[in-house]
Amino acid sequence: MEDSLGQKWKQREFTLASVSDLSVAPPSALPGTARFDSDGLQIHQQSHQIPLSIDPRTVQLFRLSPVHSVCMVEGSEAGKKASYSRGVNIQFRNEEESAAFHCVVQQWKKEINAQGGNGRNESNTTSKSKFDEKIESSSAKMYFHYYGQLLHQQNMLQDYVRTGTYHAAVIENRSDFTGRVVVDVGAGSGILSLFAAQAGAKHVYAVEASEMAEYARKLIAGNPMLAQRITVIKGKVEDVELPEKADILISEPMGTLLVNERMLESYVIARDRFLVPTGKMFPALGRIHMAPFTDEYLFIEIANKALFWQQQNYYGVDLTPLHGTAFQGYFSQPVVDAFDPRLLIAPSIFHVIDFTKIKEEELYEIDIPLKFIASVGTRVHGLACWFDVLFNGSTVQRWLTTAPGSPTTHWYQLRCVLSQPIYVMAGQEITGRLHLIAHNAQSYTIYLTLSAKMWGPGAEQGGILQTSSCKLDLKEPYYRMSQPQAYALAQDQQPQPLIPTQDLDEPEFVQQPSPNSCVQIDPLMQNI
Ligand SMILES: C[S@@+](CC[C@H](N)C(=O)[O-])C[C@H]1O[C@@H](n2cnc3c(N)ncnc32)[C@H](O)[C@@H]1O
């Protein structure tokens, strides 16, 4: 038995006479399978998968008869809600298969224990880490597949605003790195590890979960002067063990709107796991900046996308029943592009996220109250957002900004467009709320409300004149890659064609977006 198991247990599959989920009332028993693969043990009913992911550290298997067992998995804290223990009733086709299954589970547990009780040193671990608990496996798979490709790492490396700022921040703050132990959180190609080694780091642990770890090894080995002080560790920062604590963490965990991809949470987890209490983080904090904007062209462009569904005779079919849904669908996409800062109609405000202090759970829900004073009378089409991060070096403080009007980065800026714009007068107060709720596809649902407060005589009594709200999915942005324009200030009065605004009849210029944020940069967009 031992021999036939070996490493092969990882591909074993058992046909089950019946499977029933004990947490479902009443449990329905259907034939199914129990499959061991690189993700662990998956138990399926024939018709659908019981979403029971089995952690070898906590699984308990009870034999109720020669062919009948119960598999129990401990509950865990996922997000803020406690989950309860789960149980699956499984019945084997015969006694031999039942015995083999029990034997494989024992082997599995033995192997995990031999790896130090956690078995968490490789990304193909069978255990469920903090990352796996909160992130849907299909999303993680796509995400790490994306980052495992060199072309997407190149895309980031070719964002010279980004990479140049990191390089300057590290090299100008040599004293923070010289002789220090560094952890590069999500090392990708290993570029930041190499920068840290250039700045004199004693040792750098480059932690990378995707297949890019292999390329990072190759790149680092090709720079022998630095390579001896860098170790690449393949795995998630939530899972890997390091031989020593770090004096400094370096990372580029920022997504669109700073928080997309939910990698800030991994950065914070790495801080709690690896950083000495007095350690530094590069970057140390981030700020989300927000301001209301007016953009008649953008609004019309989005609204027009749904016009297709206004057709009453599309090959004899009336499409209008879906117009409303399509309209809302287009307005649920945040717009990613570089816009002219003159479209902003009030001074921006910002929300600080201090990476050195924030708790990981505080990133699950971000609630930002909004208050602006309109500087012009116009239609407000929504909220524009961008971010910056601070490298709080001991020698030089440096900001990396993605602000409109600054040299364009691959993050561009983000705009949430209201399907019902509101009207304001100069001096009128705009209030509202930007509420971000994390979801398990490594992104956020955005809830935006903007209201125009009463204006003019009687305004002191307060009161809201108009309110408009929208719900958007940060995971599904509309990449609108036109060049930033010299917009006419008052578009309403002076409609001018934007050069080269997308012709609505033309196919869109489609960039290849990342699973979350990283879009390719048109080289022409650089440093405008
Ligand atoms: C935005 S890229 C930055 C890559 C590189 N540090 C750079 O600056 O060019 C983020 C990288 O972190 C990796 N990553 C994301 N979450 C991770 C996690 N929890 N553990 C380890 N690596 C992770 C991704 O695979 C990706 O390669």
XYZ file of C-alpha atoms and ligand atoms in Angstrom:
555
model
C 0.000 0.000 0.000
C 2.766 2.357 1.021
C 4.535 1.987 -2.353
C 1.489 2.414 -4.470
C 0.692 5.589 -2.553
C 4.021 7.377 -2.671
C 3.462 10.787 -4.291
C 0.723 9.291 -6.401
C -1.906 9.844 -3.721
C -2.104 13.399 -4.924
C -3.874 12.204 -8.080
C -6.078 9.543 -6.461
C -9.791 9.553 -7.131
C -12.450 7.452 -5.373
C -15.866 6.778 -6.778
C -18.405 7.092 -3.993
C -21.673 5.206 -3.860
C -23.211 8.230 -2.180
C -22.302 11.646 -0.799
C -24.465 13.909 1.309
C -23.692 17.268 2.826
C -24.674 17.215 6.509
C -24.981 20.998 6.641
C -27.795 20.917 4.095
C -31.258 20.134 5.434
C -32.474 17.664 4.425
C -29.213 16.154 3.126
C -29.632 14.537 -0.283
C -27.492 11.459 -0.905
C -26.186 11.202 -4.459
C -23.310 9.268 -6.044
C -20.067 11.221 -6.230
C -16.289 11.260 -6.118
C -13.521 12.089 -3.671
C -10.486 13.388 -5.507
C -7.035 14.229 -4.178
C -5.272 16.791 -6.328
C -2.779 19.595 -5.911
C -5.498 21.727 -4.273
C -6.268 19.098 -1.634
C -9.217 16.792 -1.276
C -12.285 17.708 -3.316
C -15.550 15.933 -2.622
C -18.128 16.180 -5.381
C -21.636 15.002 -5.809
C -22.166 13.784 -9.324
C -24.431 16.681 -10.209
C -22.566 19.450 -8.415
C -19.593 20.059 -6.184
C -20.076 20.249 -2.448
C -17.921 23.235 -1.652
C -16.009 21.431 1.074
C -12.290 22.092 0.944
C -10.463 19.818 3.237
C -7.600 20.985 5.397
C -5.363 18.077 6.378
C -4.511 19.779 9.666
C -8.069 19.795 10.900
C -9.894 17.056 9.032
C -11.406 14.288 11.118
C -12.532 11.049 9.584
C -14.928 8.730 11.389
C -15.676 5.224 10.223
C -19.304 4.380 10.906
C -19.365 1.016 9.146
C -17.060 -0.943 6.792
C -18.215 1.209 3.861
C -19.576 4.296 5.527
C -17.598 7.296 6.909
C -18.123 10.871 8.015
C -15.590 13.535 7.127
C -15.613 16.576 9.453
C -13.850 19.868 8.787
C -13.408 22.547 11.412
C -15.092 25.938 10.893
C -12.957 29.013 10.402
C -13.157 32.791 10.540
C -13.699 33.860 6.944
C -13.987 37.611 6.673
C -15.939 38.817 9.673
C -18.434 35.995 9.701
C -17.704 32.788 11.580
C -18.233 29.660 9.541
C -19.327 26.449 11.132
C -17.859 22.971 11.045
C -18.879 21.028 7.977
C -19.549 17.362 7.608
C -19.978 15.057 4.650
C -21.447 11.606 4.790
C -19.661 9.314 2.370
C -20.439 5.772 1.407
C -17.922 3.663 -0.532
C -18.716 1.030 -3.094
C -16.926 -1.642 -1.074
C -14.777 -2.256 1.973
C -11.485 -2.208 0.022
C -12.110 1.253 -1.380
C -13.081 2.532 2.040
C -9.835 1.150 3.499
C -7.773 2.651 0.658
C -9.395 6.046 1.156
C -8.639 6.028 4.897
C -5.091 4.972 4.150
C -4.589 7.853 1.690
C -5.903 10.374 4.224
C -3.491 8.996 6.843
C -0.619 9.273 4.352
C -1.625 12.814 3.567
C -1.676 13.819 7.243
C 1.688 12.141 7.781
C 3.208 14.101 4.948
C 1.844 17.401 6.255
C 3.199 16.664 9.729
C 6.583 15.785 8.257
C 6.642 19.249 6.664
C 6.552 20.792 10.111
C 2.885 20.569 10.887
C 1.770 23.106 8.358
C 2.840 21.841 4.955
C 2.711 25.412 3.793
C 6.025 25.930 2.070
C 4.930 25.584 -1.510
C 2.103 27.166 -3.416
C 0.681 23.746 -4.279
C 0.078 23.052 -0.620
C -2.959 21.033 0.317
C -3.672 23.171 3.373
C -6.036 26.125 3.446
C -4.254 29.319 4.284
C -5.686 32.680 5.229
C -5.450 33.583 1.535
C -7.339 30.484 0.394
C -10.037 30.991 2.992
C -11.083 34.371 1.691
C -10.236 34.152 -2.017
C -12.145 32.035 -4.519
C -9.741 29.493 -5.966
C -10.721 30.258 -9.578
C -9.875 33.930 -9.050
C -6.524 33.093 -7.434
C -5.707 30.669 -10.213
C -6.321 33.293 -12.910
C -4.497 35.930 -10.912
C -1.318 33.940 -10.397
C -1.487 32.630 -13.950
C -1.477 36.226 -15.138
C 1.454 37.238 -12.982
C 3.297 34.052 -13.936
C 3.764 35.433 -17.451
C 6.810 37.486 -18.267
C 4.939 39.854 -20.575
C 2.815 41.132 -17.703
C 5.839 41.637 -15.470
C 7.429 43.505 -18.367
C 4.339 45.706 -18.536
C 4.973 46.782 -14.936
C 8.725 47.107 -15.422
C 8.067 49.364 -18.403
C 6.013 51.699 -16.259
C 9.051 53.884 -15.665
C 7.191 56.241 -13.348
C 6.470 53.280 -11.101
C 9.749 51.375 -11.344
C 11.896 54.508 -11.444
C 10.265 55.840 -8.289
C 10.859 52.530 -6.483
C 14.495 52.517 -7.600
C 15.052 56.109 -6.504
C 13.301 55.530 -3.173
C 15.508 52.523 -2.417
C 18.818 53.908 -3.640
C 18.297 57.313 -2.008
C 17.608 55.544 1.285
C 20.565 53.176 1.293
C 20.913 53.496 5.041
C 17.535 51.774 5.467
C 18.760 48.770 3.468
C 22.493 48.430 4.115
C 23.191 45.404 6.272
C 19.468 44.718 6.722
C 17.292 41.679 6.141
C 14.615 42.456 3.554
C 11.473 40.610 2.488
C 10.129 41.376 -0.986
C 6.389 40.687 -0.736
C 5.159 39.435 -4.124
C 8.530 39.676 -5.816
C 7.349 39.025 -9.388
C 10.427 39.237 -11.613
C 12.538 39.943 -8.505
C 13.232 43.520 -9.540
C 12.657 45.087 -6.110
C 14.823 42.395 -4.476
C 17.613 43.309 -6.862
C 17.176 47.010 -6.013
C 17.335 46.171 -2.288
C 20.509 44.145 -2.852
C 21.962 47.056 -4.861
C 21.293 49.239 -1.822
C 23.408 46.902 0.313
C 20.829 44.582 1.907
C 22.427 41.788 3.951
C 19.894 39.317 2.634
C 16.647 39.540 0.653
C 13.901 36.915 0.735
C 11.936 37.271 -2.496
C 8.537 35.657 -1.914
C 6.478 35.036 -5.026
C 3.461 32.756 -5.356
C 3.208 32.481 -9.141
C 5.370 30.574 -11.606
C 7.249 33.857 -12.025
C 9.340 32.690 -9.061
C 11.299 30.488 -11.511
C 12.036 33.425 -13.810
C 13.004 35.532 -10.801
C 15.529 32.845 -9.847
C 16.918 32.962 -13.364
C 17.103 36.749 -13.466
C 18.732 36.927 -10.065
C 21.229 34.185 -10.913
C 22.179 36.228 -13.967
C 23.236 39.086 -11.679
C 25.868 37.201 -9.658
C 27.104 40.236 -7.715
C 23.671 40.462 -6.108
C 22.460 36.871 -6.357
C 24.338 35.556 -3.343
C 22.298 37.859 -1.095
C 18.870 36.957 -2.518
C 16.811 33.829 -1.901
C 13.674 33.284 -3.946
C 10.920 31.488 -2.078
C 8.004 30.224 -4.088
C 4.728 30.448 -2.202
C 2.209 32.840 -0.760
C 3.381 35.220 1.955
C 0.476 33.912 4.006
C 1.975 30.403 3.918
C 5.757 30.381 3.602
C 8.149 30.200 6.518
C 11.310 32.314 6.572
C 14.481 31.491 8.499
C 14.689 34.951 10.087
C 12.722 38.128 10.754
C 12.959 41.097 8.394
C 14.121 44.635 9.162
C 12.333 45.985 6.129
C 9.548 44.929 3.770
C 9.428 46.076 0.186
C 6.442 45.471 -2.043
C 4.351 46.786 -4.884
C 0.895 45.655 -3.757
C -1.151 48.481 -5.275
C -4.043 47.860 -7.633
C -6.468 50.240 -9.287
C -7.933 52.538 -6.615
C -5.010 51.323 -4.457
C -6.950 48.407 -3.015
C -7.907 46.347 -6.069
C -6.386 42.838 -6.132
C -6.586 42.808 -2.293
C -2.820 42.435 -2.184
C -2.529 45.103 0.510
C -3.936 42.455 2.825
C -1.051 40.142 1.940
C 1.379 43.021 2.573
C -0.142 43.538 6.033
C -0.084 39.798 6.768
C 3.598 39.724 5.753
C 4.192 42.635 8.154
C 2.619 40.725 11.016
C 4.416 37.493 10.160
C 7.900 38.663 9.261
C 8.685 42.247 10.252
C 10.506 43.105 13.475
C 8.482 45.558 15.600
C 10.706 48.500 14.671
C 10.894 47.489 11.008
C 10.187 49.693 8.020
C 7.774 49.239 5.136
C 8.491 50.471 1.601
C 5.935 51.940 0.902
C 4.635 52.831 4.364
C 1.274 54.355 3.538
C -1.137 54.987 0.735
C -3.819 57.602 0.131
C -6.965 57.355 -1.956
C -7.762 60.780 -3.425
C -11.259 61.689 -4.543
C -12.986 64.610 -6.245
C -16.269 65.101 -8.123
C -15.927 65.584 -11.875
C -17.937 66.702 -14.855
C -17.534 64.929 -18.198
C -20.480 65.140 -20.555
C -18.670 63.192 -23.268
C -17.904 60.276 -21.003
C -21.459 60.187 -19.706
C -22.932 60.141 -23.211
C -20.435 57.543 -24.333
C -21.492 55.179 -21.547
C -25.210 55.836 -21.923
C -24.931 55.265 -25.688
C -23.394 51.845 -25.209
C -26.804 50.564 -24.135
C -28.563 52.065 -27.183
C -28.157 48.765 -28.991
C -30.834 47.363 -26.685
C -33.314 50.053 -27.734
C -33.887 48.279 -31.053
C -37.439 47.039 -31.458
C -36.782 45.092 -34.607
C -33.496 43.274 -34.352
C -34.043 40.497 -36.912
C -37.689 40.744 -35.910
C -36.905 40.642 -32.193
C -37.700 43.445 -29.708
C -34.549 43.980 -27.629
C -35.941 46.710 -25.399
C -36.791 44.443 -22.425
C -33.048 44.284 -21.743
C -32.261 47.966 -22.241
C -32.588 48.892 -18.567
C -30.356 46.038 -17.462
C -27.719 46.834 -20.096
C -27.800 50.525 -19.144
C -27.222 49.724 -15.476
C -24.543 47.194 -16.459
C -22.496 49.816 -18.299
C -22.784 52.235 -15.394
C -21.600 49.526 -12.999
C -18.171 49.562 -14.645
C -15.660 51.992 -13.166
C -13.871 53.823 -15.964
C -10.083 53.525 -16.090
C -8.336 56.153 -18.170
C -6.173 59.238 -17.908
C -8.300 62.358 -17.767
C -7.593 66.056 -17.737
C -7.558 67.361 -14.145
C -9.580 70.382 -15.285
C -12.598 68.081 -15.294
C -12.505 68.094 -11.493
C -15.033 70.514 -10.062
C -13.843 70.712 -6.440
C -10.570 70.388 -4.527
C -9.857 66.718 -3.831
C -9.944 65.043 -0.430
C -8.061 61.895 0.592
C -8.356 58.811 2.771
C -5.164 57.459 4.369
C -4.304 53.776 4.678
C -1.323 53.357 6.973
C 0.273 50.059 5.977
C 2.358 50.019 9.149
C -0.680 50.113 11.439
C -3.826 48.945 9.690
C -5.256 45.561 10.598
C -5.833 43.196 7.735
C -9.574 42.946 8.518
C -9.922 46.722 8.283
C -9.305 46.372 4.553
C -12.403 44.195 4.103
C -14.638 47.246 4.291
C -13.570 50.831 3.658
C -16.091 53.565 4.323
C -15.208 57.092 3.279
C -17.467 60.085 3.986
C -17.353 62.675 1.211
C -17.672 66.449 1.442
C -16.740 68.935 -1.271
C -17.506 72.521 -2.221
C -18.234 72.883 -5.939
C -16.023 75.509 -7.537
C -18.198 75.835 -10.675
C -21.851 75.456 -11.551
C -22.180 72.312 -13.643
C -23.496 68.763 -13.923
C -21.620 66.373 -11.648
C -21.162 63.051 -13.416
C -19.477 61.154 -10.633
C -16.399 60.713 -8.501
C -12.827 60.600 -9.788
C -10.265 58.676 -7.753
C -6.542 58.086 -7.782
C -3.910 57.165 -5.227
C -0.384 57.789 -4.107
C 2.006 55.917 -1.800
C 4.794 57.175 0.427
C 8.298 55.767 0.775
C 9.079 57.098 4.192
C 12.849 56.696 3.975
C 15.206 57.822 6.723
C 17.090 59.990 4.229
C 14.498 60.980 1.611
C 10.714 60.830 1.574
C 9.361 60.052 -1.857
C 5.807 59.824 -3.196
C 4.668 57.697 -6.102
C 1.566 59.394 -7.464
C -1.053 58.361 -10.014
C -2.784 61.755 -9.993
C -4.394 63.199 -13.128
C -2.013 65.648 -14.735
C 1.026 63.821 -13.340
C 3.060 61.525 -15.580
C 0.731 58.681 -16.473
C 1.242 55.297 -14.853
C -0.191 51.916 -15.803
C -2.810 52.457 -13.107
C -4.199 55.560 -14.848
C -7.100 57.002 -12.802
C -10.507 55.638 -11.963
C -13.902 57.264 -12.335
C -17.235 56.110 -10.949
C -19.941 57.506 -13.229
C -23.477 58.168 -11.968
C -26.309 57.124 -14.261
C -28.226 60.137 -12.878
C -25.910 63.164 -12.774
C -26.646 65.915 -10.250
C -26.612 69.689 -10.816
C -24.622 72.027 -8.592
C -23.971 75.750 -8.362
C -20.571 77.260 -7.550
C -20.137 77.245 -3.763
C -22.682 74.491 -3.204
C -21.778 71.651 -0.865
C -21.627 68.117 -2.243
C -21.771 65.356 0.341
C -21.808 61.588 0.033
C -20.161 58.314 0.761
C -17.749 55.971 -0.959
C -18.200 52.530 0.507
C -15.929 49.696 -0.616
C -16.712 46.110 0.311
C -14.173 43.402 -0.468
C -15.311 40.294 -2.325
C -13.723 36.917 -2.772
C -12.664 37.552 -6.360
C -9.795 39.741 -5.112
C -11.624 42.989 -5.622
C -14.324 45.269 -4.221
C -17.929 46.241 -4.740
C -18.124 50.029 -4.788
C -21.181 51.868 -3.439
C -21.152 55.571 -4.246
C -23.646 58.209 -3.193
C -23.352 61.898 -4.039
C -25.832 64.528 -2.865
C -26.116 68.241 -3.488
C -26.925 70.125 -0.287
C -29.395 72.991 -0.309
C -27.817 76.178 -1.635
C -28.523 79.883 -1.312
C -31.079 81.391 1.101
C -32.188 78.844 3.674
C -29.160 76.661 3.139
C -28.281 76.844 6.846
C -31.330 74.744 7.594
C -29.555 71.960 5.730
C -31.428 69.568 3.501
C -30.500 67.587 0.439
C -31.697 68.783 -2.948
C -30.655 65.848 -5.110
C -29.095 62.468 -4.482
C -27.674 59.925 -6.861
C -26.207 56.503 -6.075
C -24.522 53.729 -7.960
C -23.036 50.290 -7.376
C -19.935 49.260 -9.301
C -17.665 46.253 -9.472
C -13.996 47.198 -9.290
C -13.178 43.842 -10.820
C -14.950 44.779 -14.094
C -13.594 48.141 -15.173
C -14.040 49.777 -18.544
C -10.539 50.400 -19.840
C -11.002 53.552 -21.884
C -7.657 54.103 -23.391
C -7.942 57.366 -25.211
C -5.193 59.898 -24.828
C -5.639 62.438 -22.062
C -7.165 65.463 -23.696
C -7.000 69.185 -23.490
C -10.695 69.292 -22.566
C -12.671 72.445 -23.121
C -13.413 73.736 -19.643
C -17.170 74.036 -19.992
C -18.096 71.133 -22.179
C -21.819 71.906 -22.018
C -21.420 75.286 -23.600
C -18.612 74.419 -25.970
C -19.066 70.971 -27.392
C -15.868 70.223 -29.283
C -14.775 66.915 -30.674
C -12.051 65.444 -28.537
C -9.020 64.309 -30.394
C -8.903 61.355 -30.697
C -12.036 60.507 -28.749
C -13.353 57.063 -29.466
C -15.737 57.020 -32.348
C -18.713 55.176 -30.965
C -19.185 53.311 -34.234
C -15.603 52.172 -34.310
C -14.458 49.068 -32.504
C -12.903 50.034 -29.197
C -9.182 50.083 -28.758
C -8.919 47.162 -26.422
C -5.965 46.970 -24.117
C -5.163 43.740 -22.437
C -6.157 44.244 -18.853
C -4.800 42.347 -15.892
C -7.156 40.177 -13.924
C -7.469 43.183 -11.702
C -5.577 46.292 -12.490
C -2.487 46.056 -14.552
C -3.186 47.225 -18.057
C -0.570 47.529 -20.724
C 0.630 51.000 -21.297
C 0.594 52.559 -24.647
C 4.177 53.861 -24.743
C 2.722 57.111 -25.995
C 0.854 57.474 -22.723
C 4.106 57.681 -20.800
C 5.150 60.895 -19.239
C 2.566 63.084 -20.924
C 2.048 44.032 -8.821
S 3.098 42.662 -8.949
C 4.671 43.324 -8.458
C 5.852 42.504 -8.914
C 7.203 43.069 -8.542
N 7.350 43.217 -7.113
C 7.429 44.399 -9.192
O 7.375 45.418 -8.500
O 7.645 44.442 -10.397
C 2.621 41.704 -7.563
C 3.253 40.346 -7.476
O 2.926 39.791 -6.232
C 2.582 38.425 -6.381
N 1.661 38.118 -5.282
C 0.412 38.582 -5.102
N -0.116 38.126 -3.961
C 0.834 37.344 -3.398
C 0.887 36.581 -2.214
N -0.152 36.549 -1.378
N 2.011 35.906 -1.946
C 3.063 35.935 -2.807
N 3.058 36.609 -3.955
C 1.968 37.328 -4.246
C 1.966 38.336 -7.757
O 2.044 37.041 -8.281
C 2.788 39.359 -8.527
O 3.882 38.764 -9.153
